Amino acid sequence: MLELVGDIYCLAIVLIQNFGYNKLMFALINWYFYIAVTKETVFLNKEKLDSILDECKEMHSWSSLVKTIGLVFSNPDTLLQSFQCKERDDQMEVEHNEFIDIRKTKAQTSTQGTKINVDLDSLREAYSSLVGIPDLPFQNALINAIVSLSKAIVLDLRYNKPIEKCPNYLNIFVIIMEIPLLHSPEFIDSAYPEFCKALGRVPLAGQSELAKYWSKFSAERLQEMVQSLQQLITVKLCDADESRWSNGAHLNDDEIITGPVRVMKILYYASLYGGVRDSIEMLKTEQKIVESENELQSELFAGAGAVGMDREIKEIRQANEDPLGKELGVRAADCRKPLVPFEDFVNELLNEKISVETDYKYKLESEGEDLAHTAQVKFSFANHSFILNMPSKQMSLYLDSRVQMYKERRSSVIQTLIHGWAMMPFLRLRVSRNSLINDALVAVSII
């Protein structure tokens, strides 16, 4: 049965390469794989792969390996059953804030309570065996399989909610991200960006689990993952025509670019979550100080109203908290030393291509939407500020201050029409010449 399925898969690759991708063809291929897999469960582990490699070396043919790789890596059901940890009684118990170098852990260990149970040691050994094969005969099959897998994942996430039904579904993303060839030109051309599109559509709960899992990785391994994504973004920006993002098409709408940025966001919070952070006691103390300052400000406004300074009390603008950071309970300001330096997430070439005005418009449009559902929200690089350099951030803040100024002016005009106040849409401060700066800062802070 496996041989027949492998032959059909090879035929499918030939059809796609010669006649192009077709949705009907893709559906028929997946349907056939589903029927085949239900009859015979196919998955991979280190032992099975070694057996296949030995067989191929004896036969002086890699066709069996190519068929197996194409079958396993093209279907989510077969891949999530591959390279799973074997259950054992002496599982390692780990606190959520304890750092672990997964590369040095023993085989078949997993973090307590996680939904991901990939046997990383055997997976990396398997990839090392594959990469050691001369001329990489399986590479084209693996690339086409990942493209098919990514499209299947997108459909699954849109209609079936697989992560809620199968907690181990996240194994798929860990297995693919461990492929050591992702940064190669062959994978960057099609497979890697397609996979990033799929991973970027994972719901918030799944992103949180992945961030917690990857936060246990060593700083070196996490940095390698970030660098591969940076390479993907840079190559795609260099290959793009100048007219690609014109005539109504914007960089923010291109999933080839935004997909890797969404994935990098998960790694960014994994870096924060696994880094050196302020203690919970210190954060609670800071929270109490902020609450007391807010109470004092409210009392000052109440006192101003009592002496006849009637005016509308403006609502204090709250900082927009990222849903993923809120889910994990981490902020960049609370992280003293992340696993990956902040500057490693900045892409200078991307900042040269970004239109800050368009990006800020997209940011305003996304403010009223649920940022937890990333697939339906307008993408704004301002909501992924870790990838922006200082000039881009300054320009975005400048636009934000201008918009707020216009809002204040409009509000002043409306209050004048309603209450009959004098037409004065400006901020007037009374300060002492001896302490000009300090008085001005205090006056502005209580308005």
Coordinates of C-alpha atoms in Angstrom, one line a residue:
M1 CA 0.0 0.0 0.0
L2 CA 2.8 2.4 0.9
E3 CA 4.5 1.8 -2.5
L4 CA 1.3 2.6 -4.3
V5 CA 0.7 5.8 -2.3
G6 CA 4.3 6.8 -3.0
D7 CA 3.9 6.3 -6.7
I8 CA 0.7 8.4 -6.7
Y9 CA 2.5 11.2 -4.8
C10 CA 5.4 11.2 -7.3
L11 CA 2.9 11.4 -10.1
A12 CA 1.2 14.3 -8.4
I13 CA 4.5 16.2 -8.1
V14 CA 5.1 15.7 -11.8
L15 CA 1.6 17.0 -12.7
I16 CA 2.0 20.1 -10.4
Q17 CA 5.4 20.9 -11.9
N18 CA 4.2 20.5 -15.5
F19 CA 0.7 21.9 -15.3
G20 CA 0.8 24.2 -12.3
Y21 CA -1.0 24.1 -9.0
N22 CA -4.7 23.5 -9.2
K23 CA -7.2 23.5 -6.3
L24 CA -9.1 20.5 -7.7
M25 CA -5.9 18.5 -8.2
F26 CA -4.8 19.4 -4.6
A27 CA -8.1 18.3 -3.2
L28 CA -8.0 15.0 -5.1
I29 CA -4.5 14.3 -3.9
N30 CA -5.3 15.0 -0.3
W31 CA -8.5 12.9 -0.6
Y32 CA -6.4 9.9 -1.9
F33 CA -3.9 10.4 0.9
Y34 CA -6.7 10.4 3.5
I35 CA -8.1 7.1 2.2
A36 CA -4.6 5.6 2.1
V37 CA -3.6 6.8 5.6
T38 CA -6.9 5.5 7.1
K39 CA -6.0 2.1 5.7
E40 CA -2.4 2.1 6.8
T41 CA -1.0 4.5 9.3
V42 CA 2.3 5.9 8.0
F43 CA 4.6 7.9 10.2
L44 CA 8.3 8.4 10.7
N45 CA 10.7 8.1 13.6
K46 CA 14.5 7.6 13.9
E47 CA 14.3 3.8 13.7
K48 CA 12.1 3.7 10.7
L49 CA 14.2 6.3 8.9
D50 CA 17.4 4.3 9.6
S51 CA 15.7 1.2 8.2
I52 CA 14.6 3.0 5.0
L53 CA 18.1 4.5 4.6
D54 CA 19.7 1.1 4.9
E55 CA 17.3 -0.4 2.4
C56 CA 18.0 2.4 -0.1
K57 CA 21.7 2.0 0.3
E58 CA 21.4 -1.8 -0.4
M59 CA 19.2 -1.2 -3.5
H60 CA 21.3 1.8 -4.7
S61 CA 18.1 3.7 -5.1
W62 CA 16.5 6.5 -3.1
S63 CA 13.0 6.1 -4.4
S64 CA 11.7 4.5 -1.2
L65 CA 13.0 7.4 0.8
V66 CA 11.6 10.0 -1.6
K67 CA 8.1 8.3 -1.5
T68 CA 8.1 8.1 2.3
I69 CA 9.2 11.7 2.8
G70 CA 6.6 12.9 0.3
L71 CA 3.8 11.0 2.0
V72 CA 4.6 11.8 5.6
F73 CA 5.5 15.5 5.2
S74 CA 2.5 16.3 2.9
N75 CA -0.2 15.3 5.3
P76 CA -0.9 16.8 8.8
D77 CA -2.3 13.6 10.1
T78 CA 0.8 11.6 9.3
L79 CA 3.3 14.2 10.4
L80 CA 1.8 14.9 13.8
Q81 CA 2.2 11.2 14.6
S82 CA 5.9 11.3 13.7
F83 CA 8.8 11.8 16.0
Q84 CA 6.6 11.7 19.1
C85 CA 8.1 11.2 22.6
K86 CA 7.7 7.7 24.1
E87 CA 5.9 7.9 27.4
R88 CA 8.0 7.1 30.4
D89 CA 7.5 7.2 34.2
D90 CA 10.4 9.4 35.1
Q91 CA 9.5 12.5 33.1
M92 CA 11.4 15.6 34.0
E93 CA 9.4 18.2 35.9
V94 CA 10.3 21.7 35.0
E95 CA 9.1 25.1 36.3
H96 CA 7.7 27.4 33.7
N97 CA 10.4 30.0 34.3
E98 CA 13.4 27.7 34.5
F99 CA 15.9 27.8 31.6
I100 CA 16.7 24.5 29.8
D101 CA 19.0 23.7 26.9
I102 CA 16.8 21.3 24.9
R103 CA 19.8 20.4 22.7
K104 CA 21.4 18.8 25.7
T105 CA 18.5 17.0 27.3
K106 CA 18.1 13.3 27.0
A107 CA 15.9 11.8 24.4
Q108 CA 12.1 11.5 24.8
T109 CA 11.8 14.3 27.4
S110 CA 9.1 17.0 27.4
T111 CA 8.0 19.9 29.5
Q112 CA 5.3 19.1 32.0
G113 CA 1.9 20.3 30.9
T114 CA 2.8 21.2 27.4
K115 CA 0.8 20.1 24.4
I116 CA 3.9 19.5 22.3
N117 CA 5.6 16.1 22.7
V118 CA 8.2 16.0 19.9
D119 CA 11.3 13.9 20.5
L120 CA 13.8 16.6 19.6
D121 CA 16.9 14.5 19.9
S122 CA 15.8 11.8 17.6
L123 CA 14.3 14.4 15.2
R124 CA 17.6 16.3 14.9
E125 CA 19.5 13.0 14.5
A126 CA 17.1 12.0 11.7
Y127 CA 17.6 15.4 10.0
S128 CA 21.4 15.0 10.3
S129 CA 21.2 11.6 8.6
L130 CA 19.1 13.1 5.8
V131 CA 21.4 16.1 5.3
G132 CA 24.4 13.8 5.1
I133 CA 23.1 12.1 2.0
P134 CA 25.0 13.2 -1.1
D135 CA 23.1 15.5 -3.5
L136 CA 20.0 15.5 -1.2
P137 CA 17.8 13.3 -3.5
F138 CA 14.8 13.9 -1.2
Q139 CA 14.9 17.7 -1.3
N140 CA 12.4 18.3 -4.1
A141 CA 9.9 15.8 -2.6
L142 CA 10.3 17.5 0.8
I143 CA 9.8 21.0 -0.7
N144 CA 6.6 20.0 -2.6
A145 CA 5.4 18.2 0.5
I146 CA 5.8 21.2 2.7
V147 CA 3.9 23.4 0.2
S148 CA 1.0 20.9 0.2
L149 CA 1.2 20.6 3.9
S150 CA 1.0 24.4 4.4
K151 CA -2.1 24.7 2.2
A152 CA -3.8 21.9 4.1
I153 CA -2.9 23.5 7.4
V154 CA -4.5 26.8 6.3
L155 CA -7.7 25.1 5.4
D156 CA -7.6 23.1 8.6
L157 CA -7.2 26.2 10.8
R158 CA -9.9 28.1 8.9
Y159 CA -12.6 25.4 9.1
N160 CA -11.8 22.6 11.5
K161 CA -10.1 24.2 14.6
P162 CA -7.6 21.3 14.8
I163 CA -5.6 22.6 17.8
E164 CA -8.7 22.4 20.0
K165 CA -9.5 18.9 18.9
C166 CA -5.9 17.6 18.8
P167 CA -3.4 19.1 21.3
N168 CA -0.5 17.5 19.5
Y169 CA -1.3 19.4 16.3
L170 CA 1.4 21.9 17.3
N171 CA 4.0 19.1 16.8
I172 CA 3.8 19.8 13.0
F173 CA 5.2 23.3 13.4
V174 CA 8.0 22.2 15.6
I175 CA 9.0 19.4 13.3
I176 CA 9.1 21.7 10.2
M177 CA 11.0 24.5 12.0
E178 CA 13.7 22.1 12.9
I179 CA 14.6 21.3 9.2
P180 CA 18.2 22.5 8.8
L181 CA 17.7 23.4 5.2
L182 CA 15.0 26.1 5.6
H183 CA 17.5 28.9 5.0
S184 CA 18.7 27.4 1.7
P185 CA 17.6 29.1 -1.6
E186 CA 15.5 26.1 -2.7
F187 CA 13.3 26.2 0.4
I188 CA 13.2 30.1 0.5
D189 CA 11.8 30.1 -3.0
S190 CA 8.4 28.4 -2.1
A191 CA 8.3 26.0 0.9
Y192 CA 9.5 28.3 3.7
P193 CA 7.2 31.3 2.9
E194 CA 4.2 29.0 2.4
F195 CA 4.8 27.4 5.8
C196 CA 5.2 30.8 7.5
K197 CA 1.8 31.8 6.1
A198 CA 0.3 28.8 7.8
L199 CA 2.2 29.2 11.0
G200 CA 1.2 32.9 11.1
R201 CA -2.5 31.9 11.1
V202 CA -2.3 29.8 14.3
P203 CA -4.7 31.1 16.9
L204 CA -3.6 32.9 20.0
A205 CA -3.6 29.8 22.3
G206 CA -1.4 27.9 19.9
Q207 CA 1.0 30.8 19.5
S208 CA 1.3 31.0 23.3
E209 CA 2.1 27.2 23.5
L210 CA 4.7 27.5 20.8
A211 CA 6.3 30.6 22.5
K212 CA 6.5 28.7 25.8
Y213 CA 8.0 25.7 24.2
W214 CA 10.6 27.6 22.1
S215 CA 11.5 29.7 25.2
K216 CA 13.1 26.5 26.6
F217 CA 15.6 26.4 23.7
S218 CA 19.1 27.7 24.1
A219 CA 19.8 31.3 23.0
E220 CA 22.0 30.1 20.1
R221 CA 19.2 27.9 18.7
L222 CA 16.6 30.6 19.0
Q223 CA 18.9 33.1 17.4
E224 CA 19.4 30.7 14.4
M225 CA 15.6 30.5 13.9
V226 CA 15.4 34.3 14.0
Q227 CA 18.2 34.7 11.5
S228 CA 16.6 32.2 9.0
L229 CA 13.4 34.3 9.1
Q230 CA 15.4 37.5 8.6
Q231 CA 17.1 35.9 5.6
L232 CA 13.8 34.9 4.1
I233 CA 12.4 38.4 4.5
T234 CA 15.5 40.0 3.1
V235 CA 15.7 37.7 0.0
K236 CA 12.1 38.2 -0.8
L237 CA 12.5 42.0 -0.6
C238 CA 15.5 41.9 -2.8
D239 CA 13.8 39.7 -5.4
A240 CA 10.6 41.8 -5.5
D241 CA 10.1 44.3 -8.4
E242 CA 9.7 47.9 -7.6
S243 CA 6.2 47.9 -9.0
R244 CA 5.1 45.0 -6.8
W245 CA 3.8 47.3 -4.1
S246 CA 2.2 50.0 -6.1
N247 CA -1.2 50.7 -7.7
G248 CA -3.1 49.9 -4.6
A249 CA -0.9 46.9 -3.5
H250 CA 0.9 47.5 -0.3
L251 CA 3.7 45.8 1.5
N252 CA 1.3 45.2 4.5
D253 CA -0.9 43.0 2.2
D254 CA 1.9 40.7 1.0
E255 CA 1.8 37.5 3.1
I256 CA 5.2 36.5 1.7
I257 CA 6.6 39.3 4.0
T258 CA 4.0 39.5 6.7
G259 CA 3.9 35.7 7.3
P260 CA 7.6 35.5 8.5
V261 CA 7.0 38.6 10.6
R262 CA 4.1 36.9 12.4
V263 CA 6.3 33.9 13.0
M264 CA 9.1 36.1 14.3
K265 CA 6.6 37.6 16.8
I266 CA 6.2 34.2 18.4
L267 CA 10.0 33.9 18.6
Y268 CA 10.2 37.4 20.0
Y269 CA 7.9 36.6 22.9
A270 CA 9.7 33.2 23.3
S271 CA 12.9 35.2 23.8
L272 CA 11.3 37.5 26.4
Y273 CA 9.6 34.6 28.2
G274 CA 12.8 32.6 28.5
G275 CA 15.0 35.6 29.3
V276 CA 15.8 37.3 32.6
R277 CA 12.7 39.2 33.8
D278 CA 11.7 41.3 36.7
S279 CA 10.4 39.4 39.7
I280 CA 6.6 39.1 40.3
E281 CA 7.0 41.0 43.6
M282 CA 8.7 43.9 41.8
L283 CA 6.0 44.1 39.1
K284 CA 3.3 44.1 41.8
T285 CA 5.0 47.0 43.6
E286 CA 5.2 48.9 40.3
Q287 CA 1.5 48.2 39.7
K288 CA 0.5 49.6 43.1
I289 CA 2.6 52.8 42.4
V290 CA 0.8 53.3 39.1
E291 CA -2.6 52.8 40.7
S292 CA -1.9 55.3 43.5
E293 CA -0.7 57.9 40.9
N294 CA -4.0 57.4 38.9
E295 CA -6.0 58.0 42.1
L296 CA -4.0 61.2 42.8
Q297 CA -4.7 62.4 39.3
S298 CA -8.4 61.8 39.7
E299 CA -8.4 63.8 43.0
L300 CA -6.6 66.7 41.3
F301 CA -9.3 66.8 38.5
A302 CA -12.0 66.7 41.2
G303 CA -10.4 69.6 43.0
A304 CA -10.1 71.6 39.8
G305 CA -13.8 71.1 39.2
A306 CA -14.7 72.2 42.7
V307 CA -13.0 75.6 42.3
G308 CA -15.0 76.4 39.2
M309 CA -12.6 75.1 36.5
D310 CA -15.4 73.2 34.8
R311 CA -14.0 71.3 31.8
E312 CA -14.4 67.9 30.3
I313 CA -12.2 65.3 32.0
K314 CA -10.4 63.4 29.3
E315 CA -10.0 59.7 29.4
I316 CA -6.5 58.6 29.9
R317 CA -5.1 56.8 26.9
Q318 CA -4.2 53.2 27.7
A319 CA -1.2 51.6 26.1
N320 CA -2.3 48.9 23.6
E321 CA -1.2 45.6 25.0
D322 CA -0.3 42.9 22.5
P323 CA -2.6 39.8 22.9
L324 CA 0.2 37.3 22.8
G325 CA 2.2 39.3 25.4
K326 CA -0.9 39.5 27.6
E327 CA -1.5 35.7 27.2
L328 CA 2.0 35.0 28.3
G329 CA 2.2 37.7 30.9
V330 CA 5.3 39.3 29.6
R331 CA 6.3 42.7 28.4
A332 CA 9.5 44.0 26.8
A333 CA 9.9 46.6 29.5
D334 CA 10.0 43.9 32.2
C335 CA 12.7 41.8 30.4
R336 CA 16.2 42.6 31.6
K337 CA 18.0 40.2 29.2
P338 CA 16.1 38.4 26.5
L339 CA 17.5 35.2 25.0
V340 CA 18.0 37.0 21.6
P341 CA 19.1 40.6 21.6
F342 CA 16.4 43.1 20.6
E343 CA 18.5 44.4 17.7
D344 CA 18.6 41.0 16.1
F345 CA 14.9 41.3 15.3
V346 CA 15.3 44.6 13.4
N347 CA 15.4 44.3 9.6
E348 CA 16.9 47.4 8.1
L349 CA 15.9 46.6 4.5
L350 CA 12.3 46.1 5.5
N351 CA 12.3 49.5 7.2
E352 CA 13.5 51.1 3.9
K353 CA 10.5 49.6 2.1
I354 CA 7.8 50.3 4.7
S355 CA 5.4 53.2 4.0
V356 CA 4.9 54.5 7.5
E357 CA 1.8 56.5 6.5
T358 CA 0.1 53.4 5.0
D359 CA 1.2 51.3 8.0
Y360 CA -0.3 53.8 10.5
K361 CA -3.5 53.8 8.5
Y362 CA -3.6 50.0 8.8
K363 CA -2.9 50.3 12.5
L364 CA -5.9 52.6 13.0
E365 CA -8.1 50.2 11.1
S366 CA -7.0 47.3 13.2
E367 CA -7.6 49.0 16.6
G368 CA -11.3 48.2 16.6
E369 CA -10.7 44.6 15.7
D370 CA -9.7 41.5 17.7
L371 CA -6.0 41.2 17.3
A372 CA -6.1 37.7 18.6
H373 CA -7.6 36.6 15.3
T374 CA -4.6 37.5 13.2
A375 CA -6.0 36.2 9.9
Q376 CA -8.9 38.7 9.8
V377 CA -7.0 41.8 11.1
K378 CA -5.3 44.4 8.9
F379 CA -1.5 43.8 9.3
S380 CA 0.5 46.7 10.7
F381 CA 4.2 46.7 11.3
A382 CA 3.5 49.1 14.2
N383 CA 1.8 46.2 16.0
H384 CA 5.1 44.3 15.4
S385 CA 7.4 47.1 16.5
F386 CA 10.3 44.7 17.4
I387 CA 11.2 44.6 13.6
L388 CA 11.2 48.4 13.2
N389 CA 14.3 50.6 13.6
M390 CA 14.3 53.9 15.5
P391 CA 13.4 56.3 12.6
S392 CA 10.4 54.2 11.7
K393 CA 9.2 54.2 15.3
Q394 CA 9.7 58.0 15.6
M395 CA 7.8 58.6 12.4
S396 CA 4.9 56.4 13.6
L397 CA 4.8 58.2 17.0
Y398 CA 4.9 61.6 15.1
L399 CA 1.8 60.6 13.1
D400 CA 0.1 59.4 16.2
S401 CA 0.7 62.7 18.0
R402 CA -0.6 64.6 15.0
V403 CA -3.8 62.5 14.9
Q404 CA -4.3 63.1 18.6
M405 CA -3.8 66.8 18.2
Y406 CA -6.5 67.0 15.5
K407 CA -8.8 65.0 17.8
E408 CA -8.2 67.4 20.7
R409 CA -8.9 70.4 18.4
R410 CA -12.1 68.8 17.1
S411 CA -13.2 68.1 20.7
S412 CA -12.5 71.7 21.7
V413 CA -14.6 73.0 18.9
I414 CA -17.5 70.7 19.8
Q415 CA -17.3 71.7 23.4
T416 CA -17.4 75.4 22.4
L417 CA -20.5 74.8 20.4
I418 CA -22.3 72.9 23.1
H419 CA -21.2 74.8 26.3
G420 CA -20.5 78.2 24.8
W421 CA -16.9 78.3 25.9
A422 CA -14.4 80.6 24.3
M423 CA -12.9 79.4 21.0
M424 CA -9.5 78.4 22.3
P425 CA -8.4 74.9 21.0
F426 CA -5.0 75.3 22.5
L427 CA -3.3 74.1 25.7
R428 CA -2.5 77.0 28.0
L429 CA -0.1 76.5 31.0
R430 CA 0.8 78.8 33.8
V431 CA 4.4 78.2 34.9
S432 CA 7.1 79.9 36.9
R433 CA 10.1 81.3 35.2
N434 CA 12.4 79.9 37.9
S435 CA 11.3 76.3 37.2
L436 CA 10.0 76.5 33.7
I437 CA 10.6 72.9 32.6
N438 CA 9.6 71.2 35.9
D439 CA 6.3 73.2 36.2
A440 CA 5.5 72.5 32.5
L441 CA 6.0 68.8 32.9
V442 CA 3.9 68.6 36.0
A443 CA 1.1 70.6 34.4
V444 CA 1.1 68.5 31.3
S445 CA 1.2 65.2 33.3
I446 CA -2.1 66.0 35.2
I447 CA -4.1 67.1 32.1

